Coordinates of C-alpha atoms and ligand atoms in Angstrom, one line a residue:
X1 CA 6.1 -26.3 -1.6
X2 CA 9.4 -25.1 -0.1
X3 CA 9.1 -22.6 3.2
X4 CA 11.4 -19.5 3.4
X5 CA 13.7 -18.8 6.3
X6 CA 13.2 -15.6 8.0
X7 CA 16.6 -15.7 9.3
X8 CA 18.8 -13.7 6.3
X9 CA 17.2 -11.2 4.0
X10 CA 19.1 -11.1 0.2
X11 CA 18.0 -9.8 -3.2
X12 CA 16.4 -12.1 -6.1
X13 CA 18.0 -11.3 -9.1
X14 CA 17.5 -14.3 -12.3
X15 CA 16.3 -16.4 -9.9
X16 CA 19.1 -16.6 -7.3
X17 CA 19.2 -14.8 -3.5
X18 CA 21.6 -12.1 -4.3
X19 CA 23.9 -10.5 -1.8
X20 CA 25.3 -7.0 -1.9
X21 CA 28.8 -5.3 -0.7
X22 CA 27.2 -2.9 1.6
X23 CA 24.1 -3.8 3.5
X24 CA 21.6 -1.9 6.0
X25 CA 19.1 -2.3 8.3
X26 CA 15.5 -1.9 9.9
X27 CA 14.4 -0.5 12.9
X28 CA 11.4 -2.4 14.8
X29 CA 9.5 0.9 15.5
X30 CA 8.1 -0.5 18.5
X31 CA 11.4 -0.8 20.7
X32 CA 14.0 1.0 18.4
X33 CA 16.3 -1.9 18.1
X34 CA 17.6 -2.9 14.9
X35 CA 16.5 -5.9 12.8
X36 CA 18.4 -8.2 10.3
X37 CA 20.8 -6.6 7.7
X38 CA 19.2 -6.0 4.0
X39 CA 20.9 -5.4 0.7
X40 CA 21.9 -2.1 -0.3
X41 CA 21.8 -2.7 -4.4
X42 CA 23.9 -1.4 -6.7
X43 CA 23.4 0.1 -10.0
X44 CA 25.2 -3.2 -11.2
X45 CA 22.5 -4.9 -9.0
X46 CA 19.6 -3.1 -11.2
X47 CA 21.0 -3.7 -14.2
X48 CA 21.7 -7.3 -13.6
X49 CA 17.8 -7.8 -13.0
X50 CA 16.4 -5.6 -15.7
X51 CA 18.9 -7.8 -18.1
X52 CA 17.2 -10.6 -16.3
X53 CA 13.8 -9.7 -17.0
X54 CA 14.1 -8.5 -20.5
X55 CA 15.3 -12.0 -20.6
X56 CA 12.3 -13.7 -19.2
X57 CA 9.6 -11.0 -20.7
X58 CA 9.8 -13.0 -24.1
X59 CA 9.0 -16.5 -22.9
X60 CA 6.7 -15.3 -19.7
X61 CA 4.3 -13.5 -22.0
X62 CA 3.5 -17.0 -23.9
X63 CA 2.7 -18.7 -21.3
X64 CA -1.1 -19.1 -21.4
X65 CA -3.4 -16.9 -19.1
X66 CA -4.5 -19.9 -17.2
X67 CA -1.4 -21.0 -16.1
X68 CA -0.3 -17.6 -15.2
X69 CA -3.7 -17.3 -13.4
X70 CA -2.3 -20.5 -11.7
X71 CA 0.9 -19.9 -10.7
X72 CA -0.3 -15.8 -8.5
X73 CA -2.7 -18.8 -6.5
X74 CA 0.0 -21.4 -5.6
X75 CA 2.2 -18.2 -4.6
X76 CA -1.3 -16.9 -2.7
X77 CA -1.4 -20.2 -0.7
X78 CA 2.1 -20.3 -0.4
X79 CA 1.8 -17.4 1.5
X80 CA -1.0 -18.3 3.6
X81 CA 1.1 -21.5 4.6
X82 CA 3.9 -19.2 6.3
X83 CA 0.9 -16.5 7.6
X84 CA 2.2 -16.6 11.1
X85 CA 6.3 -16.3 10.0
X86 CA 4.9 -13.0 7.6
X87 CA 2.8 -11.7 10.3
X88 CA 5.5 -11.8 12.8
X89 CA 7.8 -10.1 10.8
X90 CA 5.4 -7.5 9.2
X91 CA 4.7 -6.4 13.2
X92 CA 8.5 -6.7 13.6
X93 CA 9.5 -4.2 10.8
X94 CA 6.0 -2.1 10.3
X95 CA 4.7 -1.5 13.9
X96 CA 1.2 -2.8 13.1
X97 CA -0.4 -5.0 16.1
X98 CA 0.1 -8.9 15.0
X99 CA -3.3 -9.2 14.3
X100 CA -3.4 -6.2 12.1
X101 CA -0.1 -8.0 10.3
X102 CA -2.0 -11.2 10.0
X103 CA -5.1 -9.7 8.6
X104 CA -2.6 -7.8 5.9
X105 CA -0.9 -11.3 4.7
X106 CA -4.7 -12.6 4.4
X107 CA -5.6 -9.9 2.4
X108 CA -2.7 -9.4 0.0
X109 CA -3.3 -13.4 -0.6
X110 CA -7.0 -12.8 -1.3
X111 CA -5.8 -10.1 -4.1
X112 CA -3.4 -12.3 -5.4
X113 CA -6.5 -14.5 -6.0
X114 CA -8.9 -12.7 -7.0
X115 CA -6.5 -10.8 -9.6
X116 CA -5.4 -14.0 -11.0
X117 CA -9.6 -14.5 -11.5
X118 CA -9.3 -11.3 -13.6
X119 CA -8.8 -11.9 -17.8
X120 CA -8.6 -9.5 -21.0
X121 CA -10.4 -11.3 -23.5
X122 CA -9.1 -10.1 -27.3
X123 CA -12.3 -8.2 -28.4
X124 CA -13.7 -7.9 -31.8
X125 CA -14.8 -4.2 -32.6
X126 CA -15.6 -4.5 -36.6
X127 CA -16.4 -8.5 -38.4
X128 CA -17.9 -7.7 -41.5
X129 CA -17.2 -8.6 -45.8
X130 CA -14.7 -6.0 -45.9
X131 CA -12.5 -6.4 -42.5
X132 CA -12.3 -7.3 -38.8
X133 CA -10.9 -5.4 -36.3
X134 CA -9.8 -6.8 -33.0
X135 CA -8.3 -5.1 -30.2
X136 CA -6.0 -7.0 -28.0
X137 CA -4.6 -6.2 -24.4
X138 CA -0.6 -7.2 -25.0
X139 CA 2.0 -7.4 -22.2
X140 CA 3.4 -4.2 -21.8
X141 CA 7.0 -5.1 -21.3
X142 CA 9.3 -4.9 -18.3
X143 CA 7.7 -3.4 -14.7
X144 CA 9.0 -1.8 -12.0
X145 CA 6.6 -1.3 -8.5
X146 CA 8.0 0.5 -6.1
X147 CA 6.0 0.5 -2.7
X148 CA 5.8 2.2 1.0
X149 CA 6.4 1.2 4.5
X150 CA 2.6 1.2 5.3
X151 CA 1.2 -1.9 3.7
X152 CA 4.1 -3.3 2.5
X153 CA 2.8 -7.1 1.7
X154 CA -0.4 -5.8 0.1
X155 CA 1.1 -3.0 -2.0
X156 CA 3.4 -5.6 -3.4
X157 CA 0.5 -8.2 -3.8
X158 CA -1.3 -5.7 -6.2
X159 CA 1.4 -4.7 -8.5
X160 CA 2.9 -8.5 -8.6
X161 CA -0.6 -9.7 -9.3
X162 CA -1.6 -7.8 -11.6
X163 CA 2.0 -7.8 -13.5
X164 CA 2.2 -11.4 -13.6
X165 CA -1.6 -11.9 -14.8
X166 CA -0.8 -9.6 -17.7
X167 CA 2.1 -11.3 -18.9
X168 CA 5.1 -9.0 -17.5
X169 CA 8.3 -10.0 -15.4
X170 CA 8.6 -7.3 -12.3
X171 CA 11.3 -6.1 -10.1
X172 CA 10.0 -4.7 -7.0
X173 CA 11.2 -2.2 -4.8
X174 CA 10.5 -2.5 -0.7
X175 CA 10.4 0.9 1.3
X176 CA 13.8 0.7 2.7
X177 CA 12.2 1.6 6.5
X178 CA 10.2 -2.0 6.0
X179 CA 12.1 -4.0 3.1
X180 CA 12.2 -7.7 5.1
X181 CA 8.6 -9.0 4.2
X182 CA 9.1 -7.9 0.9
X183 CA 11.9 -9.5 0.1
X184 CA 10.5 -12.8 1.4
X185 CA 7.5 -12.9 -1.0
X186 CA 9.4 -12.9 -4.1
X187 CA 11.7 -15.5 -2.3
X188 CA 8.9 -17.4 -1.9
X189 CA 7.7 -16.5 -5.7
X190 CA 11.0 -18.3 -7.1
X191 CA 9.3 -21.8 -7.0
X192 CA 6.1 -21.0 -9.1
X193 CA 7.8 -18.6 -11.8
X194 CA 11.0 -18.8 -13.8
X195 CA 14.5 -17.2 -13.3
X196 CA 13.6 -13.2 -14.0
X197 CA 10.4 -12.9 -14.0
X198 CA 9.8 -11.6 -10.2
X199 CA 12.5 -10.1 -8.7
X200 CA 13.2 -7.8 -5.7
X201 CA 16.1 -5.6 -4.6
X202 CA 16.8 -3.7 -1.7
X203 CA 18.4 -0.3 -1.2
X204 CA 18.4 3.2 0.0
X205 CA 17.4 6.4 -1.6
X206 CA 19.6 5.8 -5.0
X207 CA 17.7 2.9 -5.8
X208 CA 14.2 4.1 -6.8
X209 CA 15.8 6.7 -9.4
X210 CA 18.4 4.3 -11.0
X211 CA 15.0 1.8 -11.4
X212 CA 12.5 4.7 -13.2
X213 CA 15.7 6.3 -15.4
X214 CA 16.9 3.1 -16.6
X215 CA 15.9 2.9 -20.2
X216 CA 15.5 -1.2 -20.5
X217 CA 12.2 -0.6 -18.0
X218 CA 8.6 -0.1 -19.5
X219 CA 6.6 0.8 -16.8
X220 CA 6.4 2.3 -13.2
X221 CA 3.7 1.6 -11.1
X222 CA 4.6 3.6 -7.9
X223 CA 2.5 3.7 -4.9
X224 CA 3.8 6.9 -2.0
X225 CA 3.6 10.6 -1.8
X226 CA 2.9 12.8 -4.4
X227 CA 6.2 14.9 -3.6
X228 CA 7.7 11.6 -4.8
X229 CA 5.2 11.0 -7.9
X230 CA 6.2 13.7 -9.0
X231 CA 9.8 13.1 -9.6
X232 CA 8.9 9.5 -10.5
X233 CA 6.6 10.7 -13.4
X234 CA 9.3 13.2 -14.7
X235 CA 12.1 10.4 -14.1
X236 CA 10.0 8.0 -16.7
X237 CA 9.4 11.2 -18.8
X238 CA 12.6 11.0 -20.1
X239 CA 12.3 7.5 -21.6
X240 CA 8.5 7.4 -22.0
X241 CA 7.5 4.6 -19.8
X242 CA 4.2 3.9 -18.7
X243 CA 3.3 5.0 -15.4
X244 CA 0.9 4.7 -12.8
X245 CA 1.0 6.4 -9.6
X246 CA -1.1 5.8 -6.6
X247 CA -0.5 8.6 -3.8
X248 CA -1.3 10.1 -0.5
X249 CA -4.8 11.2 0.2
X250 CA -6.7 13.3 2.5
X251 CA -10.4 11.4 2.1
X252 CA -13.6 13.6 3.5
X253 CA -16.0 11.7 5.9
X254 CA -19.8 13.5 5.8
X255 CA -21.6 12.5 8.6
X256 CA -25.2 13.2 8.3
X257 CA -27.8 14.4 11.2
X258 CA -29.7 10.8 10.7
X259 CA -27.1 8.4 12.0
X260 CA -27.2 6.3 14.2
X261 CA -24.5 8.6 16.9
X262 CA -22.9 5.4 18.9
X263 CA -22.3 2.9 15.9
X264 CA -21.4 5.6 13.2
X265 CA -18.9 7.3 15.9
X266 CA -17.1 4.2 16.7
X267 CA -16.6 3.1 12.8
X268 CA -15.8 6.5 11.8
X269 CA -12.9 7.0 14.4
X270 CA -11.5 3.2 13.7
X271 CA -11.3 4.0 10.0
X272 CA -9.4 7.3 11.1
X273 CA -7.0 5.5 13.2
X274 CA -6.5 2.2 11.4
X275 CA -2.8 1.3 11.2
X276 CA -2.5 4.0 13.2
X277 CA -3.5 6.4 10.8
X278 CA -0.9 5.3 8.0
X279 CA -3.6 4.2 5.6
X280 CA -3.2 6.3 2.3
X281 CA -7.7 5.8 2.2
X282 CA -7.9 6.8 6.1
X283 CA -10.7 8.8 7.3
X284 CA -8.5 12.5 7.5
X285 CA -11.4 15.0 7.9
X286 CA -14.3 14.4 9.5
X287 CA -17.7 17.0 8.8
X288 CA -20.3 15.9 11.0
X289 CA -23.5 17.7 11.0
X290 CA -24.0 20.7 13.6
X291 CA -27.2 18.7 15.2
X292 CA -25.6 16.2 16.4
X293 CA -22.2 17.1 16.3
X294 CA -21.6 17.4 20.3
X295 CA -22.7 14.1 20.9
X296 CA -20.9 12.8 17.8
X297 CA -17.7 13.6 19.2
X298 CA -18.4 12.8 23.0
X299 CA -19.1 8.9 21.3
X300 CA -15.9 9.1 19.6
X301 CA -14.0 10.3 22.2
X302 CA -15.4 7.3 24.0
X303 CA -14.6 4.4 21.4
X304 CA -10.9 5.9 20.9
X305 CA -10.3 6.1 24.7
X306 CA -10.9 2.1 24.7
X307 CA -8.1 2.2 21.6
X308 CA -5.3 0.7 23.5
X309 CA -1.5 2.0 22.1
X310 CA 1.4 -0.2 22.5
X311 CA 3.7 -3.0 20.9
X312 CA 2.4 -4.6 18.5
X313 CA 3.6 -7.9 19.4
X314 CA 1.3 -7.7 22.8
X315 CA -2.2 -8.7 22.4
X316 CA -4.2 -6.0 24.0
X317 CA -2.5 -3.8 21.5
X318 CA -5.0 -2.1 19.1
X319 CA -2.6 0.9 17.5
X320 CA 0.6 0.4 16.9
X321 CA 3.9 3.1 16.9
X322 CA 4.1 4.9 14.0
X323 CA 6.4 3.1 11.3
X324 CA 9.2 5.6 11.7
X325 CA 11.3 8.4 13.2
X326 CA 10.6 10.6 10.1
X327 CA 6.8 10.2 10.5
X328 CA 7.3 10.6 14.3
X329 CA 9.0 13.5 14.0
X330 CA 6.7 15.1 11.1
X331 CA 3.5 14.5 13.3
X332 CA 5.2 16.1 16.3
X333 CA 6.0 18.8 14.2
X334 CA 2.5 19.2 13.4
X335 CA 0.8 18.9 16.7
X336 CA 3.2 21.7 18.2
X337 CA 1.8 24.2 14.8
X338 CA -1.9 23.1 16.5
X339 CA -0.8 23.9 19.4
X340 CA 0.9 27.0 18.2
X341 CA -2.4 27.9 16.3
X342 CA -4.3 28.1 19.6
X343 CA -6.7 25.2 18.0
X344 CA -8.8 23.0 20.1
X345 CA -7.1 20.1 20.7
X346 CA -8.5 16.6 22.7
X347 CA -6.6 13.8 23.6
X348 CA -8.7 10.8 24.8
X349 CA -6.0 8.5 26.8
X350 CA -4.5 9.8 29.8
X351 CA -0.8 9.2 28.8
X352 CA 1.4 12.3 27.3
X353 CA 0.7 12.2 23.6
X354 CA 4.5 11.7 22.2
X355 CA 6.7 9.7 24.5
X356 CA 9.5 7.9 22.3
X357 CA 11.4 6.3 25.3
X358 CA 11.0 2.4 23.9
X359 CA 9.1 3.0 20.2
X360 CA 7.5 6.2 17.8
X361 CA 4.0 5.9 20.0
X362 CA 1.9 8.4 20.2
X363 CA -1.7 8.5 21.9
X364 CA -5.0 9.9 19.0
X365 CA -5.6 13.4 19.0
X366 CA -8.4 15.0 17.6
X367 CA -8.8 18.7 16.7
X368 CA -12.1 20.2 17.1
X369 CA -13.4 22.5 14.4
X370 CA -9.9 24.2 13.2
X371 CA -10.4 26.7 10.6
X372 CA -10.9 25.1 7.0
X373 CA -7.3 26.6 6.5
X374 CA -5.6 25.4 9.1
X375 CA -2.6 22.6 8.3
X376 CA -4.8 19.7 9.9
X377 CA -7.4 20.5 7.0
X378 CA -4.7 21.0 4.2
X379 CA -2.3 18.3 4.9
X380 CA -2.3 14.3 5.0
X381 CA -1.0 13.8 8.5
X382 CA -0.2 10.2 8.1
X383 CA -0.8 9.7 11.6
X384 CA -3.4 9.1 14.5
X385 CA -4.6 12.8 14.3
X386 CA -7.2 14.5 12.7
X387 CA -10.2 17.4 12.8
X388 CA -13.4 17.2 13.3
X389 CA -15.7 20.5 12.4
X390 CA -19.2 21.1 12.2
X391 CA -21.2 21.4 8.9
X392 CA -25.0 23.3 8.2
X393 CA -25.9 22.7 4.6
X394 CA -25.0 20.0 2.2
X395 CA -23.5 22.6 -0.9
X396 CA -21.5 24.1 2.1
X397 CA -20.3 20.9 3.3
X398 CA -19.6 19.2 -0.5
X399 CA -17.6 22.8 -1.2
X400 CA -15.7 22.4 2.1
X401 CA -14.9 18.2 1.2
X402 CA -13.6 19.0 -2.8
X403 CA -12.0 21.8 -1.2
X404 CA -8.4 19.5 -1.3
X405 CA -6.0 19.2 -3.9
X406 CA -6.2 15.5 -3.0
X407 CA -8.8 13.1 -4.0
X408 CA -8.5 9.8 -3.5
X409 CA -11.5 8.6 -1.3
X410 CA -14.6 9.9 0.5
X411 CA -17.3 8.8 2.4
X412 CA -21.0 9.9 3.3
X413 CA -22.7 8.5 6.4
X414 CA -26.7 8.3 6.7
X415 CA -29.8 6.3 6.5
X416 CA -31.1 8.3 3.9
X417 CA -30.2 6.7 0.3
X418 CA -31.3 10.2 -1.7
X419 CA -28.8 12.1 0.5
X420 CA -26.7 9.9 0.3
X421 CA -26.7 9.5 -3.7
X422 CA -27.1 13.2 -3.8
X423 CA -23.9 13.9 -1.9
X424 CA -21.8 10.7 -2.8
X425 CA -22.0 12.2 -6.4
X426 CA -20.8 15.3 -6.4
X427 CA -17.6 14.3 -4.2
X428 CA -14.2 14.9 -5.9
X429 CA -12.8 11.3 -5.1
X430 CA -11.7 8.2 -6.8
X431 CA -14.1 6.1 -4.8
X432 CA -16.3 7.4 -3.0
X433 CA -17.9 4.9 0.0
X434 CA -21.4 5.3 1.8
X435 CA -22.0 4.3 5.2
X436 CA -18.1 2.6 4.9
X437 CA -14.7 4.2 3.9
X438 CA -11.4 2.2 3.0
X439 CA -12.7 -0.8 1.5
X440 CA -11.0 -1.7 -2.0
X441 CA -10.8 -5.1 -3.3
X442 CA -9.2 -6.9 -6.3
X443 CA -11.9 -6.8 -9.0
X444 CA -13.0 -2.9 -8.3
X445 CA -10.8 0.0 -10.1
X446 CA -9.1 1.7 -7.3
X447 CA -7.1 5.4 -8.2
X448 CA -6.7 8.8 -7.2
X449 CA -8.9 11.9 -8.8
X450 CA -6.5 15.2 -8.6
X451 CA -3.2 15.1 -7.1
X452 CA -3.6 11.9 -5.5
X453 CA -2.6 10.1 -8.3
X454 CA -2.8 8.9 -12.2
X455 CA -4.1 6.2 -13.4
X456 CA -5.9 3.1 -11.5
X457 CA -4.7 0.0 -10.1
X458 CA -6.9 -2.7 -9.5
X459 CA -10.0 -4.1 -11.4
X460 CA -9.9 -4.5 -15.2
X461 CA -8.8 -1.0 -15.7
X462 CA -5.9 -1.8 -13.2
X463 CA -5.1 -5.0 -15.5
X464 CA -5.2 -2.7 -18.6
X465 CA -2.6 -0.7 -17.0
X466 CA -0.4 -3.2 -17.8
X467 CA -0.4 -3.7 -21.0
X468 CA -0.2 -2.0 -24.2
X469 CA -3.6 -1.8 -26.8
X470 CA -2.8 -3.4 -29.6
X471 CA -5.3 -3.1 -33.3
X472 CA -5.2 -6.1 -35.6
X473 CA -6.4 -4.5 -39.0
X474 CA -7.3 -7.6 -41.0
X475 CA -8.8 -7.3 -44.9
X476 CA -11.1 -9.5 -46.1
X477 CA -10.7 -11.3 -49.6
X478 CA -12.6 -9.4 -51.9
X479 CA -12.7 -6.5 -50.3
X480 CA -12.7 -3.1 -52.3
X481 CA -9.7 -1.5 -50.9
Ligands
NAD501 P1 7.5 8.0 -0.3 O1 7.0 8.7 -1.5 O2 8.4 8.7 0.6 O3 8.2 6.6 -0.7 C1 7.5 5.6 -1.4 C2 8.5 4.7 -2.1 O4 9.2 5.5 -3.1 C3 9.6 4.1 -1.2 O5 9.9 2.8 -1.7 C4 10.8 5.0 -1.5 O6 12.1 4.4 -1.2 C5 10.6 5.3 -3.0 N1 11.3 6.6 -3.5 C6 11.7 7.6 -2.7 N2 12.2 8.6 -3.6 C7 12.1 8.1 -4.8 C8 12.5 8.6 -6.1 N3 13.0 9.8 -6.3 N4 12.3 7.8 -7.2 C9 11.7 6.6 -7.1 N5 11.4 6.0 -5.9 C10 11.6 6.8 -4.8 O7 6.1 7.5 0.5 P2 6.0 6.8 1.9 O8 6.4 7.8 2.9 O9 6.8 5.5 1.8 O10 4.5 6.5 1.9 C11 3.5 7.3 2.4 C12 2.7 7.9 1.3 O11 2.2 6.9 0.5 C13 1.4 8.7 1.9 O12 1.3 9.9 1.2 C14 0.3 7.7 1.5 O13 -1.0 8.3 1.4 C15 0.8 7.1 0.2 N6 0.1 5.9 -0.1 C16 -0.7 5.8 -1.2 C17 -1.4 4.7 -1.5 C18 -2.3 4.6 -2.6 O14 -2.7 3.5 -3.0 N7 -2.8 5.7 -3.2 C19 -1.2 3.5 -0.7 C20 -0.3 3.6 0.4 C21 0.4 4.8 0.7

């Protein structure tokens, strides 16, 4: 097994490190100084790779399951060999503290392997004198995945995963504020597949339309905002492709009267801050019941005070910056609205809340029951900011969660499994978590009810997603018909 340099960053195209005419680069969020130069692709850069996979889609969907299944592991393990070189560079380009980075390379591995666990066995509907009917789960042609700067190793590691498993080559598509780790996995995927069948490029905002027009593509699977679903989905309209869209969120936390204050505070308030709030399934809203809700926040307030911010390459660092001048800037611009609003806003740690002198940090603020209407209820911030309000009854409280055009997760907190059944059930969410929040993993459906997306990605749904249903029809001899 070969290692990969992380030294220069280049496209794959058929196999090959690709460079490009014009180039770019990243910012490290942390200290605003530029990182390594990245490819700006071309449209002759697309269609040089979607040539290349149509190439390789022929050949790479007859290769048996089990060796597909194979070859996501070695690239899994391959990954975990260089999991300091990854982490490194995921804290360089993302923000996230190193330990954060190195937990994100363990998991996209463990997806990698436990998709390639994941099979779609042929299965026979109708076997009778007259006929049988099978239904088959057939490769559904040539993918494009096109990801964002939060996760930008485990996005990739779904949609390559579950591509690959299925029988499809893939060109991906890096988020071009954090494109370098990116790249370096599908480096790293050249020895374990053939020429075409996963490739990357690197650009800037021409290159996710040019990939969901072009006509030689069969499918999108697009993971980002819905403002940007959107124009995805009609993109692929034009040409029919398949698509699947995974988008932002703004997930409900209920927290009941019969928790236990200390433990449930703490949890809640890390699952709200994680990744410094860039987490698509982060906590956004929090309802915690009026009985306890003083004390509730007060142990909140306490576990996020002991959150320290800073560089991610320092150890005591628990939140990162966040990943970019644009978020920066669009969470200033909603803190000064709060503010604006005369809303109730509490900022645990002592230091000024935005301070962008050496990196995008800024120190958790939490709102304190703002009306229902209020932007901090309506909006995905996307950042280490949200509400917390008081809630009486639960069909008050279940009203006030669906109340969202989002739904991708929620979560009820008690001790109480009726209650929690009871409320868990009537959430509007794709996955809906008791006593936890955030938690997906490779074998479980994962998808967004409402606006927060179409489709699922993930589980054997997920693995359907890429493929096309296919009916054999087959009459038996002597049959009447
Ligand atoms: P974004 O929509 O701005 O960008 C996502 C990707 O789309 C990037 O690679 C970008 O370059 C590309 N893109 C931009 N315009 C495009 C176009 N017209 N056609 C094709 N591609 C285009 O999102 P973001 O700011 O990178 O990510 C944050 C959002 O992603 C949040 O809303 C978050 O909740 C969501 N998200 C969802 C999930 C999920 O699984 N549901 C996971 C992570 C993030």
């Amino acid at each position: 097994m070969s290692r990969v340099a992380f030294d220069t960053f280049q496209n794959v195209i058929d196999g090959k490190l690709v460079s490009t005419t014009n180039t770019r680069h990243g910012i490290n969020p942390a200290r605003l100084e530029e990182l390594p130069s990245v490819p700006v692709s071309s449209q002759d850069d697309v269609q040089a790779a979607v040539n290349a996979a149509r190439r390789a889609a022929t050949s790479w969907a007859t290769v048996p399951l089990q060796e597909r299944q194979q070859r996501v592991v070695q690239l899994a393990d391959a990954l975990v060999s260089q999991k300091e070189e990854f982490a490194n560079m995921l804290t360089l380009e993302q923000g996230k503290p190193l330990s954060a980075a190195a937990g994100e390379v363990a998991t996209a591995a463990g997806f990698l392997k436990g998709i390639a666990k994941l099979g779609l066995p042929d299965t026979i509907v109708v076997d009778n004198e007259e006929q049988r009917i099978t239904t088959r789960y057939v490769p559904v042609g040539v993918c494009v995945g096109i990801v964002p700067w939060n996760f930008p190793i485990t996005t990739i590691s779904f949609k390559l995963g579950l591509a690959l498993v299925a029988g499809n080559p893939i060109v991906l598509k890096p988020s071009p504020f954090t494109p370098y780790c990116g790249l370096k996995v599908v480096e790293l995927a050249q020895q374990f597949f053939p020429p075409g069948v996963v490739q990357v490029l690197s650009g800037d905002d021409n290159l996710g339309p040019w990939l969901t027009a072009h006509p030689g593509v069969d499918k999108v699977s697009f993971t980002g905002s819905a403002q940007t679903g959107i124009k995805v989905m009609k993109s692929c309209a034009a040409t029919l492709k398949r698509v699947t869209l995974e988008l932002g969120g703004n997930d409900p936390a209920v927290v009941c009267a019969d928790v236990d204050i200390s433990t449930v505070a703490a949890k809640v308030a890390t699952l709200a801050l994680y990744n410094s709030g860039q987490v698509c399934v982060a906590i956004k809203r929090i309802y915690v019941h009026s009985s306890i809700y003083d004390e509730f926040l007060e142990a909140m307030l306490a576990a996020i005070k002991k959150m320290a911010v800073g560089d991610g390459l320092d150890s005591g660092s628990f939140l990162g910056p966040v990943q970019n001048k644009m978020q920066y800037e669009k969470i200033m611009n909603l803190f000064h609205s709060i503010q604006e609003d005369g809303l109730n806003v509490t900022t645990p740690h002592p230091e000024k809340t935005f301070s962008n002198k050496s990196g995008y940090y800024i120190n958790p603020v939490v709102v304190t029951n703002p009306p229902d209407t209020s932007r901090i209820v309506q909006e995905e911030p996307f950042g280490p900011i949200f509400p917390v309000m008081k809630w009486d009854t639960e069909e008050e409280v279940i009203q006030r969660a669906n109340d969202s055009r989002d739904g991708l997760g929620a979560s009820v907190w008690t001790n109480s499994p009726t209650q929690a059944d009871r409320i868990a059930t009537q959430l509007q969410a794709g996955t809906v978590w008791i006593n936890t929040h955030s938690q997906i993993q490779p074998d479980v459906a994962f998808g967004g009810h409402k606006q927060s997306g179409i489709g699922t990605e993930l589980g054997i749904e997920g693995l359907k997603a890429y493929c096309n249903v296919q009916t054999i029809h087959q009459k038996k001899s002597g049959s009447k018909l």
